[in-house]
Amino acid sequence: MGLIATIGKRTKNPYHIAAIDRDVYSIEELMYSLIQSAQLLDEEILDPELVRWIREECGLKDLSETISRIIGGQSDGNDRVLRFVTAILDASDYATDRQREETKRILRTGEGMQRYEMREARADYMCDNGHFAKALAEYQKLLEELPEPERKIRTRIWHSCGVIYADMFRFDSAAECFQRASRLSGDSEYYTDYLAAVRMYLPDSDYIAFVGKHPEAYEASLELERRMKEADLEYEDAPGTKQIEHLRELKEQGEDESFRTELQATAREMRANYRVNVAR
């Protein structure tokens, strides 16, 4: 393996690449990140603060002037992103010719995240139509193939997997998925979903102990209990709830004949209501 001559200085103050939530401390780290996350790059990378960082922190005045002119140019956004990234990659021999060309190809064709989003939509469709195993398999493939720095789609996929596992009453697996989504995004709603899944599979005493050991869960647990009480009230007021409760009582009491008779009557009524609603 040959040596690579670095350029500029290693900085004390990093530049934060918002698209991938990463700090870089040298122009080489910036190049590496641009190559690895080419699918995620858009006009957000045309950042005057990056120009300043390259000039003042890295000491690369000529490069900063070059990319500053690109930012101020009149070409469309996609072309500017391509020229901007190309100028940075061409500033040293850090990137191989193959890496440069592949990065340019991705930026030029706009391949980006579109193909991943299309596959995510296909998996969502499988999920919506009850093909849970197929959806989970597709989500897993996506998680393996997504660029490592990508966060948004990865977060959505983990949450979707959690929803599937919850629908399958596999609340321990759902909790793990929701927790991953919460950690990636910092979204309080995802954390509430995680806590709800934990509540569903832990006994009450263990759940209370869990909240006690995790102070960050306290406020979310109060919100969760409020929502669960609202859901209970909605369930009690929902059409058909009394019928379901009555059927459950008959079953528990061993009134098998009465249970079968009323179950058949309930099913006929539900089919009749369905036909009326469809005809409207």
Short mmCIF file of C-alpha atoms in Angstrom, two decimals:
data_model
loop_
_atom_site.label_atom_id
_atom_site.label_comp_id
_atom_site.label_asym_id
_atom_site.label_seq_id
_atom_site.Cartn_x
_atom_site.Cartn_y
_atom_site.Cartn_z
CA MET A 1 0.00 0.00 0.00
CA GLY A 2 1.51 3.35 -1.04
CA LEU A 3 1.78 6.47 1.06
CA ILE A 4 -0.66 9.34 0.53
CA ALA A 5 0.56 12.90 0.91
CA THR A 6 -1.96 14.83 3.00
CA ILE A 7 -2.76 18.49 2.48
CA GLY A 8 -3.85 21.21 4.85
CA LYS A 9 -3.86 20.94 8.63
CA ARG A 10 -5.61 18.67 11.08
CA THR A 11 -8.02 21.03 12.78
CA LYS A 12 -8.88 21.56 16.42
CA ASN A 13 -12.42 22.62 15.47
CA PRO A 14 -14.29 20.07 13.33
CA TYR A 15 -16.74 20.68 10.53
CA HIS A 16 -20.11 19.00 11.09
CA ILE A 17 -21.61 17.33 8.00
CA ALA A 18 -25.32 17.62 8.77
CA ALA A 19 -26.47 15.14 6.11
CA ILE A 20 -24.68 12.27 7.86
CA ASP A 21 -24.34 13.73 11.37
CA ARG A 22 -20.55 13.40 11.39
CA ASP A 23 -17.67 15.64 12.49
CA VAL A 24 -14.50 15.76 10.37
CA TYR A 25 -11.13 17.14 11.43
CA SER A 26 -9.16 17.18 8.17
CA ILE A 27 -9.70 17.54 4.45
CA GLU A 28 -8.98 13.82 4.05
CA GLU A 29 -11.71 12.92 6.54
CA LEU A 30 -14.03 15.20 4.57
CA MET A 31 -13.12 13.44 1.33
CA TYR A 32 -13.67 10.02 2.86
CA SER A 33 -17.10 11.08 4.14
CA LEU A 34 -18.12 12.56 0.77
CA ILE A 35 -17.16 9.33 -1.00
CA GLN A 36 -18.94 7.09 1.51
CA SER A 37 -22.13 9.17 1.58
CA ALA A 38 -22.42 10.25 -2.07
CA GLN A 39 -26.02 8.96 -2.20
CA LEU A 40 -26.99 11.41 0.54
CA LEU A 41 -25.48 14.58 -0.83
CA ASP A 42 -27.67 17.44 -2.00
CA GLU A 43 -27.52 21.25 -1.99
CA GLU A 44 -27.13 21.23 1.78
CA ILE A 45 -23.43 20.46 1.25
CA LEU A 46 -23.02 23.82 -0.55
CA ASP A 47 -22.35 25.41 2.81
CA PRO A 48 -20.46 28.73 3.22
CA GLU A 49 -19.41 27.51 6.66
CA LEU A 50 -17.59 24.60 4.97
CA VAL A 51 -15.79 27.11 2.74
CA ARG A 52 -14.73 29.08 5.83
CA TRP A 53 -13.61 25.89 7.63
CA ILE A 54 -11.46 24.80 4.67
CA ARG A 55 -9.90 28.26 4.43
CA GLU A 56 -9.34 29.12 8.10
CA GLU A 57 -9.13 25.77 9.87
CA CYS A 58 -7.46 23.66 7.17
CA GLY A 59 -5.41 26.51 5.70
CA LEU A 60 -6.42 25.69 2.11
CA LYS A 61 -7.08 29.12 0.65
CA ASP A 62 -7.02 28.16 -3.06
CA LEU A 63 -9.49 25.30 -2.57
CA SER A 64 -11.81 27.51 -0.51
CA GLU A 65 -11.83 30.14 -3.27
CA THR A 66 -12.60 27.50 -5.91
CA ILE A 67 -15.59 26.02 -4.09
CA SER A 68 -16.80 29.49 -3.05
CA ARG A 69 -17.11 30.40 -6.75
CA ILE A 70 -19.05 27.19 -7.37
CA ILE A 71 -21.51 28.03 -4.58
CA GLY A 72 -22.03 31.48 -6.09
CA GLY A 73 -22.46 30.13 -9.62
CA GLN A 74 -25.65 30.20 -11.67
CA SER A 75 -25.88 26.50 -12.61
CA ASP A 76 -28.64 24.29 -11.20
CA GLY A 77 -28.27 22.65 -7.81
CA ASN A 78 -27.37 19.14 -8.97
CA ASP A 79 -24.62 20.40 -11.26
CA ARG A 80 -23.20 22.60 -8.52
CA VAL A 81 -23.13 19.72 -6.06
CA LEU A 82 -21.23 17.60 -8.61
CA ARG A 83 -18.69 20.35 -9.34
CA PHE A 84 -18.36 21.23 -5.64
CA VAL A 85 -17.60 17.65 -4.55
CA THR A 86 -15.35 17.05 -7.57
CA ALA A 87 -13.27 20.13 -6.72
CA ILE A 88 -12.71 18.86 -3.19
CA LEU A 89 -11.83 15.33 -4.30
CA ASP A 90 -9.42 16.65 -6.96
CA ALA A 91 -7.53 18.74 -4.40
CA SER A 92 -5.29 15.81 -3.41
CA ASP A 93 -4.41 12.23 -4.31
CA TYR A 94 -6.38 10.84 -1.36
CA ALA A 95 -9.22 9.48 -3.53
CA THR A 96 -8.42 6.87 -6.17
CA ASP A 97 -9.51 7.40 -9.76
CA ARG A 98 -12.13 4.67 -9.29
CA GLN A 99 -13.55 6.35 -6.17
CA ARG A 100 -13.72 9.71 -7.92
CA GLU A 101 -15.51 8.30 -10.95
CA GLU A 102 -18.00 6.30 -8.87
CA THR A 103 -18.79 9.32 -6.72
CA LYS A 104 -19.27 11.49 -9.80
CA ARG A 105 -21.49 8.84 -11.40
CA ILE A 106 -23.77 8.72 -8.38
CA LEU A 107 -24.04 12.52 -8.25
CA ARG A 108 -24.43 12.89 -12.02
CA THR A 109 -27.21 10.33 -12.42
CA GLY A 110 -29.06 11.45 -9.32
CA GLU A 111 -29.15 7.80 -8.29
CA GLY A 112 -29.00 8.89 -4.69
CA MET A 113 -31.45 7.45 -2.22
CA GLN A 114 -34.29 7.09 -4.73
CA ARG A 115 -33.75 3.37 -5.32
CA TYR A 116 -33.65 2.73 -1.58
CA GLU A 117 -36.82 4.76 -1.06
CA MET A 118 -38.56 2.78 -3.82
CA ARG A 119 -37.62 -0.48 -2.11
CA GLU A 120 -38.76 0.90 1.22
CA ALA A 121 -42.12 1.79 -0.37
CA ARG A 122 -42.39 -1.75 -1.75
CA ALA A 123 -41.74 -3.21 1.69
CA ASP A 124 -44.31 -0.81 3.17
CA TYR A 125 -46.84 -2.10 0.63
CA MET A 126 -46.10 -5.70 1.67
CA CYS A 127 -46.62 -4.71 5.30
CA ASP A 128 -49.89 -2.87 4.60
CA ASN A 129 -51.22 -5.98 2.86
CA GLY A 130 -50.33 -8.33 5.69
CA HIS A 131 -47.24 -9.94 4.12
CA PHE A 132 -45.23 -9.41 7.29
CA ALA A 133 -42.49 -12.00 6.71
CA LYS A 134 -41.75 -10.68 3.21
CA ALA A 135 -41.77 -7.09 4.45
CA LEU A 136 -39.37 -7.89 7.29
CA ALA A 137 -37.02 -9.68 4.88
CA GLU A 138 -36.98 -6.67 2.54
CA TYR A 139 -36.45 -4.23 5.40
CA GLN A 140 -33.52 -6.34 6.63
CA LYS A 141 -31.90 -6.33 3.18
CA LEU A 142 -32.27 -2.57 3.05
CA LEU A 143 -30.65 -2.13 6.45
CA GLU A 144 -27.68 -4.19 5.24
CA GLU A 145 -27.31 -2.31 1.95
CA LEU A 146 -27.94 1.29 3.01
CA PRO A 147 -24.85 3.53 3.17
CA GLU A 148 -23.45 3.40 6.69
CA PRO A 149 -23.91 7.13 7.47
CA GLU A 150 -27.57 7.19 6.35
CA ARG A 151 -29.98 7.83 9.22
CA LYS A 152 -33.42 8.95 8.01
CA ILE A 153 -34.44 5.88 6.02
CA ARG A 154 -32.70 3.60 8.52
CA THR A 155 -34.78 5.17 11.32
CA ARG A 156 -38.03 4.70 9.39
CA ILE A 157 -37.21 1.07 8.63
CA TRP A 158 -36.45 0.20 12.25
CA HIS A 159 -39.74 1.79 13.27
CA SER A 160 -41.64 -0.11 10.56
CA CYS A 161 -40.09 -3.37 11.76
CA GLY A 162 -41.21 -2.50 15.28
CA VAL A 163 -44.78 -1.97 14.10
CA ILE A 164 -44.79 -5.37 12.40
CA TYR A 165 -43.47 -7.17 15.47
CA ALA A 166 -46.06 -5.38 17.63
CA ASP A 167 -48.82 -6.52 15.27
CA MET A 168 -47.47 -10.05 15.70
CA PHE A 169 -47.51 -9.62 19.52
CA ARG A 170 -43.74 -10.03 19.61
CA PHE A 171 -43.34 -7.04 21.87
CA ASP A 172 -39.77 -7.79 22.96
CA SER A 173 -38.61 -7.65 19.31
CA ALA A 174 -40.78 -4.57 18.74
CA ALA A 175 -39.13 -2.84 21.70
CA GLU A 176 -35.66 -3.49 20.29
CA CYS A 177 -36.62 -2.01 16.91
CA PHE A 178 -38.32 1.05 18.42
CA GLN A 179 -35.29 1.63 20.63
CA ARG A 180 -32.98 1.61 17.60
CA ALA A 181 -35.26 4.11 15.82
CA SER A 182 -35.32 6.31 18.91
CA ARG A 183 -31.53 6.30 19.28
CA LEU A 184 -30.99 7.15 15.61
CA SER A 185 -33.48 9.99 15.50
CA GLY A 186 -33.83 11.28 19.06
CA ASP A 187 -37.57 11.47 18.36
CA SER A 188 -39.64 11.38 21.56
CA GLU A 189 -42.51 9.61 19.76
CA TYR A 190 -40.24 6.70 18.87
CA TYR A 191 -39.15 6.51 22.50
CA THR A 192 -42.78 6.40 23.60
CA ASP A 193 -43.35 3.52 21.17
CA TYR A 194 -40.34 1.75 22.69
CA LEU A 195 -41.70 2.23 26.19
CA ALA A 196 -45.16 0.99 25.13
CA ALA A 197 -43.64 -2.21 23.75
CA VAL A 198 -41.66 -2.71 26.96
CA ARG A 199 -44.85 -2.23 28.97
CA MET A 200 -46.62 -4.87 26.91
CA TYR A 201 -44.13 -7.68 27.50
CA LEU A 202 -42.96 -6.97 31.07
CA PRO A 203 -45.06 -7.84 34.12
CA ASP A 204 -46.37 -4.71 35.90
CA SER A 205 -43.86 -4.98 38.76
CA ASP A 206 -40.93 -5.37 36.35
CA TYR A 207 -42.15 -2.45 34.23
CA ILE A 208 -42.34 -0.18 37.28
CA ALA A 209 -38.81 -1.27 38.24
CA PHE A 210 -37.67 -0.57 34.66
CA VAL A 211 -39.01 3.00 34.76
CA GLY A 212 -37.40 3.48 38.17
CA LYS A 213 -34.00 2.46 36.79
CA HIS A 214 -34.31 4.74 33.74
CA PRO A 215 -35.02 8.36 34.80
CA GLU A 216 -35.39 9.37 31.15
CA ALA A 217 -38.42 7.09 30.95
CA TYR A 218 -40.42 8.81 33.69
CA GLU A 219 -42.04 11.65 31.70
CA ALA A 220 -42.62 9.37 28.72
CA SER A 221 -44.27 6.79 31.00
CA LEU A 222 -46.76 9.40 32.24
CA GLU A 223 -47.66 10.31 28.66
CA LEU A 224 -47.97 6.63 27.79
CA GLU A 225 -50.37 5.97 30.68
CA ARG A 226 -52.51 8.95 29.61
CA ARG A 227 -52.76 7.59 26.08
CA MET A 228 -53.60 4.10 27.29
CA LYS A 229 -56.45 5.43 29.43
CA GLU A 230 -57.81 7.30 26.41
CA ALA A 231 -57.56 4.12 24.33
CA ASP A 232 -59.43 2.15 27.02
CA LEU A 233 -62.26 4.71 27.00
CA GLU A 234 -62.46 4.64 23.20
CA TYR A 235 -62.59 0.85 23.28
CA GLU A 236 -65.41 0.86 25.83
CA ASP A 237 -67.45 3.26 23.66
CA ALA A 238 -66.69 1.51 20.38
CA PRO A 239 -69.58 -0.25 18.51
CA GLY A 240 -69.62 -3.97 19.19
CA THR A 241 -67.53 -3.85 22.38
CA LYS A 242 -70.42 -4.98 24.59
CA GLN A 243 -71.14 -7.85 22.22
CA ILE A 244 -67.51 -8.98 22.36
CA GLU A 245 -67.43 -8.76 26.16
CA HIS A 246 -70.67 -10.76 26.39
CA LEU A 247 -69.27 -13.45 24.10
CA ARG A 248 -66.13 -13.63 26.21
CA GLU A 249 -68.23 -14.12 29.37
CA LEU A 250 -70.20 -16.94 27.73
CA LYS A 251 -66.97 -18.65 26.68
CA GLU A 252 -65.43 -18.33 30.15
CA GLN A 253 -68.60 -19.70 31.77
CA GLY A 254 -68.56 -22.78 29.53
CA GLU A 255 -71.86 -21.86 27.82
CA ASP A 256 -70.67 -23.39 24.57
CA GLU A 257 -74.04 -23.68 22.85
CA SER A 258 -75.07 -20.13 23.71
CA PHE A 259 -71.62 -18.93 22.70
CA ARG A 260 -71.84 -20.55 19.24
CA THR A 261 -75.39 -19.27 18.67
CA GLU A 262 -74.57 -15.68 19.60
CA LEU A 263 -71.26 -15.77 17.73
CA GLN A 264 -73.07 -16.78 14.54
CA ALA A 265 -75.65 -14.04 15.07
CA THR A 266 -72.91 -11.45 15.65
CA ALA A 267 -71.06 -12.56 12.51
CA ARG A 268 -74.28 -12.27 10.43
CA GLU A 269 -74.88 -8.76 11.80
CA MET A 270 -71.32 -7.71 11.00
CA ARG A 271 -71.62 -9.02 7.42
CA ALA A 272 -74.94 -7.20 7.00
CA ASN A 273 -73.43 -3.93 8.29
CA TYR A 274 -70.46 -4.38 5.98
CA ARG A 275 -72.73 -4.75 2.91
CA VAL A 276 -74.68 -1.63 3.92
CA ASN A 277 -71.50 0.40 4.32
CA VAL A 278 -70.10 -0.78 0.99
CA ALA A 279 -73.35 0.14 -0.78
CA ARG A 280 -73.21 3.74 0.47
#
